[in-house]
Short mmCIF file of C-alpha atoms in Angstrom, two decimals:
data_model
loop_
_atom_site.label_atom_id
_atom_site.label_comp_id
_atom_site.label_asym_id
_atom_site.label_seq_id
_atom_site.Cartn_x
_atom_site.Cartn_y
_atom_site.Cartn_z
CA MET F 1 42.76 36.58 42.61
CA GLY F 2 38.99 36.16 42.52
CA LEU F 3 38.34 37.45 39.02
CA ASP F 4 38.16 34.79 36.36
CA LEU F 5 39.95 36.58 33.50
CA GLN F 6 40.04 33.50 31.27
CA SER F 7 36.25 33.54 30.93
CA LEU F 8 36.05 37.13 29.79
CA ARG F 9 35.48 37.10 26.02
CA ARG F 10 33.23 38.42 23.32
CA GLU F 11 32.88 38.22 19.57
CA TYR F 12 33.81 41.00 17.17
CA LEU F 13 30.98 41.40 14.74
CA ARG F 14 30.82 45.04 13.66
CA GLY F 15 32.11 44.33 10.18
CA GLY F 16 35.01 43.21 8.02
CA LEU F 17 37.78 44.98 6.14
CA ASN F 18 38.84 44.19 2.57
CA LEU F 19 41.77 45.36 0.46
CA GLU F 20 39.46 47.12 -2.00
CA ASP F 21 38.13 49.25 0.86
CA LEU F 22 41.52 50.78 1.62
CA SER F 23 43.10 53.94 0.32
CA ALA F 24 46.50 53.67 -1.43
CA ASN F 25 48.00 55.96 1.16
CA PRO F 26 47.67 55.07 4.88
CA ILE F 27 47.33 58.74 5.96
CA ASP F 28 44.28 59.03 3.76
CA GLN F 29 42.93 55.82 5.17
CA PHE F 30 43.62 57.06 8.73
CA GLU F 31 41.67 60.25 8.06
CA VAL F 32 38.64 58.22 6.95
CA TRP F 33 38.74 56.12 10.12
CA MET F 34 39.36 59.15 12.37
CA GLU F 35 36.38 60.93 10.83
CA GLN F 36 34.24 57.87 11.52
CA ALA F 37 35.54 57.62 15.07
CA VAL F 38 34.63 61.28 15.69
CA LYS F 39 31.17 60.85 14.21
CA ALA F 40 30.63 57.78 16.36
CA GLU F 41 31.28 60.02 19.42
CA ILE F 42 33.64 57.49 20.99
CA PRO F 43 35.50 58.87 24.06
CA ASP F 44 38.74 60.64 23.21
CA PRO F 45 39.16 59.51 19.59
CA THR F 46 42.47 61.47 19.33
CA ALA F 47 43.98 59.73 22.31
CA MET F 48 46.96 57.57 21.28
CA VAL F 49 49.44 55.43 23.15
CA LEU F 50 52.96 56.68 22.44
CA ALA F 51 55.72 54.08 22.98
CA SER F 52 59.36 55.06 23.24
CA ALA F 53 62.46 53.40 24.56
CA SER F 54 65.40 54.40 26.73
CA PRO F 55 68.99 54.06 25.43
CA ASP F 56 69.33 50.71 27.16
CA GLY F 57 66.18 49.42 25.44
CA GLN F 58 63.60 49.77 28.26
CA PRO F 59 60.26 50.65 26.55
CA SER F 60 57.72 52.93 28.16
CA GLN F 61 54.23 54.01 27.14
CA ARG F 62 51.82 56.82 27.85
CA ILE F 63 48.68 58.36 26.30
CA VAL F 64 49.07 61.67 24.47
CA LEU F 65 46.61 63.52 22.22
CA LEU F 66 46.93 63.76 18.47
CA LYS F 67 46.91 67.51 17.74
CA GLY F 68 47.76 67.54 13.99
CA LEU F 69 47.78 65.33 10.98
CA ASP F 70 49.13 66.01 7.50
CA ALA F 71 50.85 64.20 4.62
CA ASP F 72 54.07 64.14 6.66
CA GLY F 73 52.70 62.51 9.79
CA PHE F 74 51.17 62.71 13.30
CA VAL F 75 51.71 65.71 15.59
CA PHE F 76 51.69 65.90 19.38
CA TYR F 77 53.08 68.27 22.02
CA THR F 78 54.83 67.70 25.33
CA ASN F 79 57.51 68.77 27.79
CA ARG F 80 60.82 67.95 26.14
CA THR F 81 62.49 67.32 29.53
CA SER F 82 59.96 64.60 30.47
CA ARG F 83 60.78 60.95 30.29
CA LYS F 84 59.39 60.66 26.76
CA GLY F 85 61.20 63.82 25.72
CA ARG F 86 64.52 62.53 26.95
CA GLU F 87 63.92 59.17 25.29
CA LEU F 88 62.99 60.72 21.97
CA ALA F 89 66.16 62.79 22.07
CA ALA F 90 68.20 59.63 22.44
CA ASN F 91 66.14 57.34 20.24
CA PRO F 92 63.55 58.96 17.94
CA LYS F 93 62.06 55.56 16.83
CA VAL F 94 58.52 55.39 18.22
CA SER F 95 55.20 53.66 17.81
CA LEU F 96 51.68 55.05 18.17
CA HIS F 97 48.52 53.06 18.89
CA PHE F 98 44.93 54.15 18.53
CA PRO F 99 42.62 51.81 20.48
CA TRP F 100 39.11 52.48 19.15
CA HIS F 101 37.51 49.61 21.09
CA THR F 102 33.84 50.52 20.55
CA LEU F 103 34.42 50.38 16.78
CA GLU F 104 36.42 47.13 17.11
CA ARG F 105 39.29 48.88 15.37
CA GLN F 106 42.95 49.56 16.11
CA VAL F 107 45.65 51.50 14.22
CA ASP F 108 49.34 51.00 14.79
CA VAL F 109 51.98 53.40 13.51
CA CYS F 110 55.73 52.93 13.48
CA GLY F 111 57.90 55.95 12.60
CA ILE F 112 60.49 58.52 13.48
CA ALA F 113 59.71 61.42 15.83
CA GLU F 114 61.07 64.80 14.72
CA SER F 115 60.95 68.07 16.70
CA LEU F 116 58.71 70.79 15.33
CA SER F 117 60.13 74.27 14.85
CA ALA F 118 59.70 76.85 17.62
CA GLU F 119 57.35 78.74 15.33
CA GLU F 120 55.02 75.74 14.90
CA SER F 121 55.11 74.98 18.59
CA GLU F 122 54.44 78.58 19.52
CA ARG F 123 51.39 78.81 17.29
CA TYR F 124 49.83 75.79 18.99
CA PHE F 125 50.90 76.87 22.49
CA HIS F 126 49.10 80.20 22.16
CA SER F 127 45.95 78.44 20.88
CA ARG F 128 45.63 76.61 24.21
CA PRO F 129 43.57 77.97 27.12
CA ARG F 130 45.64 80.25 29.34
CA GLU F 131 45.33 77.80 32.22
CA SER F 132 46.92 75.06 30.10
CA GLN F 133 49.71 77.42 29.18
CA LEU F 134 50.43 78.04 32.83
CA SER F 135 50.33 74.30 33.54
CA ALA F 136 52.95 73.70 30.90
CA TRP F 137 55.24 76.23 32.72
CA ALA F 138 54.43 74.80 36.12
CA SER F 139 55.02 71.12 35.62
CA HIS F 140 58.55 69.66 35.66
CA GLN F 141 56.97 66.69 33.95
CA SER F 142 58.00 63.19 35.12
CA ARG F 143 59.96 64.55 38.14
CA ALA F 144 59.00 63.70 41.74
CA VAL F 145 57.04 66.33 43.71
CA ASP F 146 56.33 66.26 47.43
CA SER F 147 52.65 67.25 47.20
CA ARG F 148 49.93 68.63 44.96
CA GLU F 149 50.02 71.84 47.01
CA THR F 150 53.60 72.38 46.01
CA LEU F 151 52.55 72.14 42.37
CA MET F 152 49.57 74.46 42.83
CA ALA F 153 51.74 76.98 44.65
CA HIS F 154 53.98 77.03 41.65
CA VAL F 155 50.93 77.68 39.41
CA ARG F 156 49.91 80.64 41.61
CA GLU F 157 53.42 82.09 41.38
CA LEU F 158 53.28 81.85 37.61
CA GLU F 159 49.87 83.49 37.53
CA GLN F 160 51.35 86.50 39.26
CA ARG F 161 54.58 86.44 37.13
CA PHE F 162 52.64 86.62 33.87
CA LYS F 163 49.66 88.62 35.08
CA GLY F 164 48.46 91.05 32.35
CA GLN F 165 50.75 89.74 29.68
CA ASP F 166 50.98 86.99 27.07
CA ILE F 167 52.55 83.78 28.36
CA PRO F 168 55.71 82.95 26.36
CA LEU F 169 56.47 79.52 25.00
CA PRO F 170 58.60 77.61 27.48
CA GLU F 171 61.97 76.69 25.97
CA PHE F 172 61.48 73.16 27.33
CA TRP F 173 58.11 72.59 25.70
CA GLY F 174 57.22 71.83 22.07
CA GLY F 175 55.83 69.55 19.38
CA TYR F 176 56.87 66.44 17.54
CA ARG F 177 55.88 65.03 14.18
CA VAL F 178 55.97 61.23 13.79
CA ARG F 179 56.77 60.41 10.19
CA PRO F 180 55.43 56.92 9.57
CA HIS F 181 57.12 54.15 7.63
CA GLN F 182 54.69 51.41 8.65
CA MET F 183 51.05 51.45 9.60
CA GLU F 184 48.60 48.66 10.40
CA PHE F 185 44.76 48.86 10.30
CA TRP F 186 43.01 46.22 12.40
CA GLN F 187 39.31 45.43 12.22
CA GLY F 188 37.84 42.86 14.63
CA GLY F 189 36.39 39.68 13.12
CA ALA F 190 34.26 36.81 14.29
CA HIS F 191 35.98 33.80 15.96
CA ARG F 192 39.20 35.86 16.26
CA LEU F 193 39.72 35.92 12.53
CA HIS F 194 40.46 39.60 12.51
CA ASP F 195 41.20 41.60 9.36
CA ARG F 196 44.70 43.20 9.44
CA PHE F 197 46.35 45.23 6.70
CA GLU F 198 49.88 46.57 6.94
CA TYR F 199 51.25 49.44 4.87
CA ASN F 200 54.99 49.73 4.32
CA LEU F 201 56.71 52.78 2.85
CA GLN F 202 58.94 52.02 -0.16
CA PRO F 203 62.09 53.89 -1.34
CA ASP F 204 60.12 55.47 -4.20
CA GLY F 205 57.62 57.00 -1.77
CA ASN F 206 54.83 54.59 -2.51
CA TRP F 207 53.27 52.20 -0.08
CA THR F 208 52.74 48.43 -0.32
CA ILE F 209 49.80 46.80 1.43
CA ASP F 210 49.85 43.26 2.82
CA ARG F 211 47.05 41.36 4.51
CA LEU F 212 48.36 39.83 7.73
CA GLU F 213 47.12 36.66 9.34
CA PRO F 214 45.14 37.34 12.48
#
């Protein structure tokens, strides 16, 4: 391999992170950082890596978009028959990762994924562009397909099927809320002395905060 990966390095100098800068609740702290990421106009600030695991322990990852945030957790939507959907049904323990490289920040979330109600999923589904609604119906997500033309032919069939009417929520599609019990906020630091703070949920509903060594 011709590329010298060992020599690729840079310093992280955008700023530090101190305990007194942090909110007592990690959701509040995340909202502050998300607002700053949006204002900084970084690409896809809501993109997050979702990691799940199969029943035999094989982890898998993919990028999904954060579509909701409240005091209870992080919301995303997907095909429930996809690989991630099947893994979440068998093992709802997941982690999320927000890689905000240009801000030299990362956020890690560990929690439990819970299915949203059909009513919640339907509200979001019908807020999507009609083309995206058709795509949700057309894709047997994570299954093999012989060609893109086969997929597009299915889309055209669905366009005719639902022509002139509202597109119903597919029974195999819906949302999840990840309820966090641990969150880490990472800010890059000079000489690899990064600032890391980990929140852990306690039985009384409060959160502890620990500084982690880099």
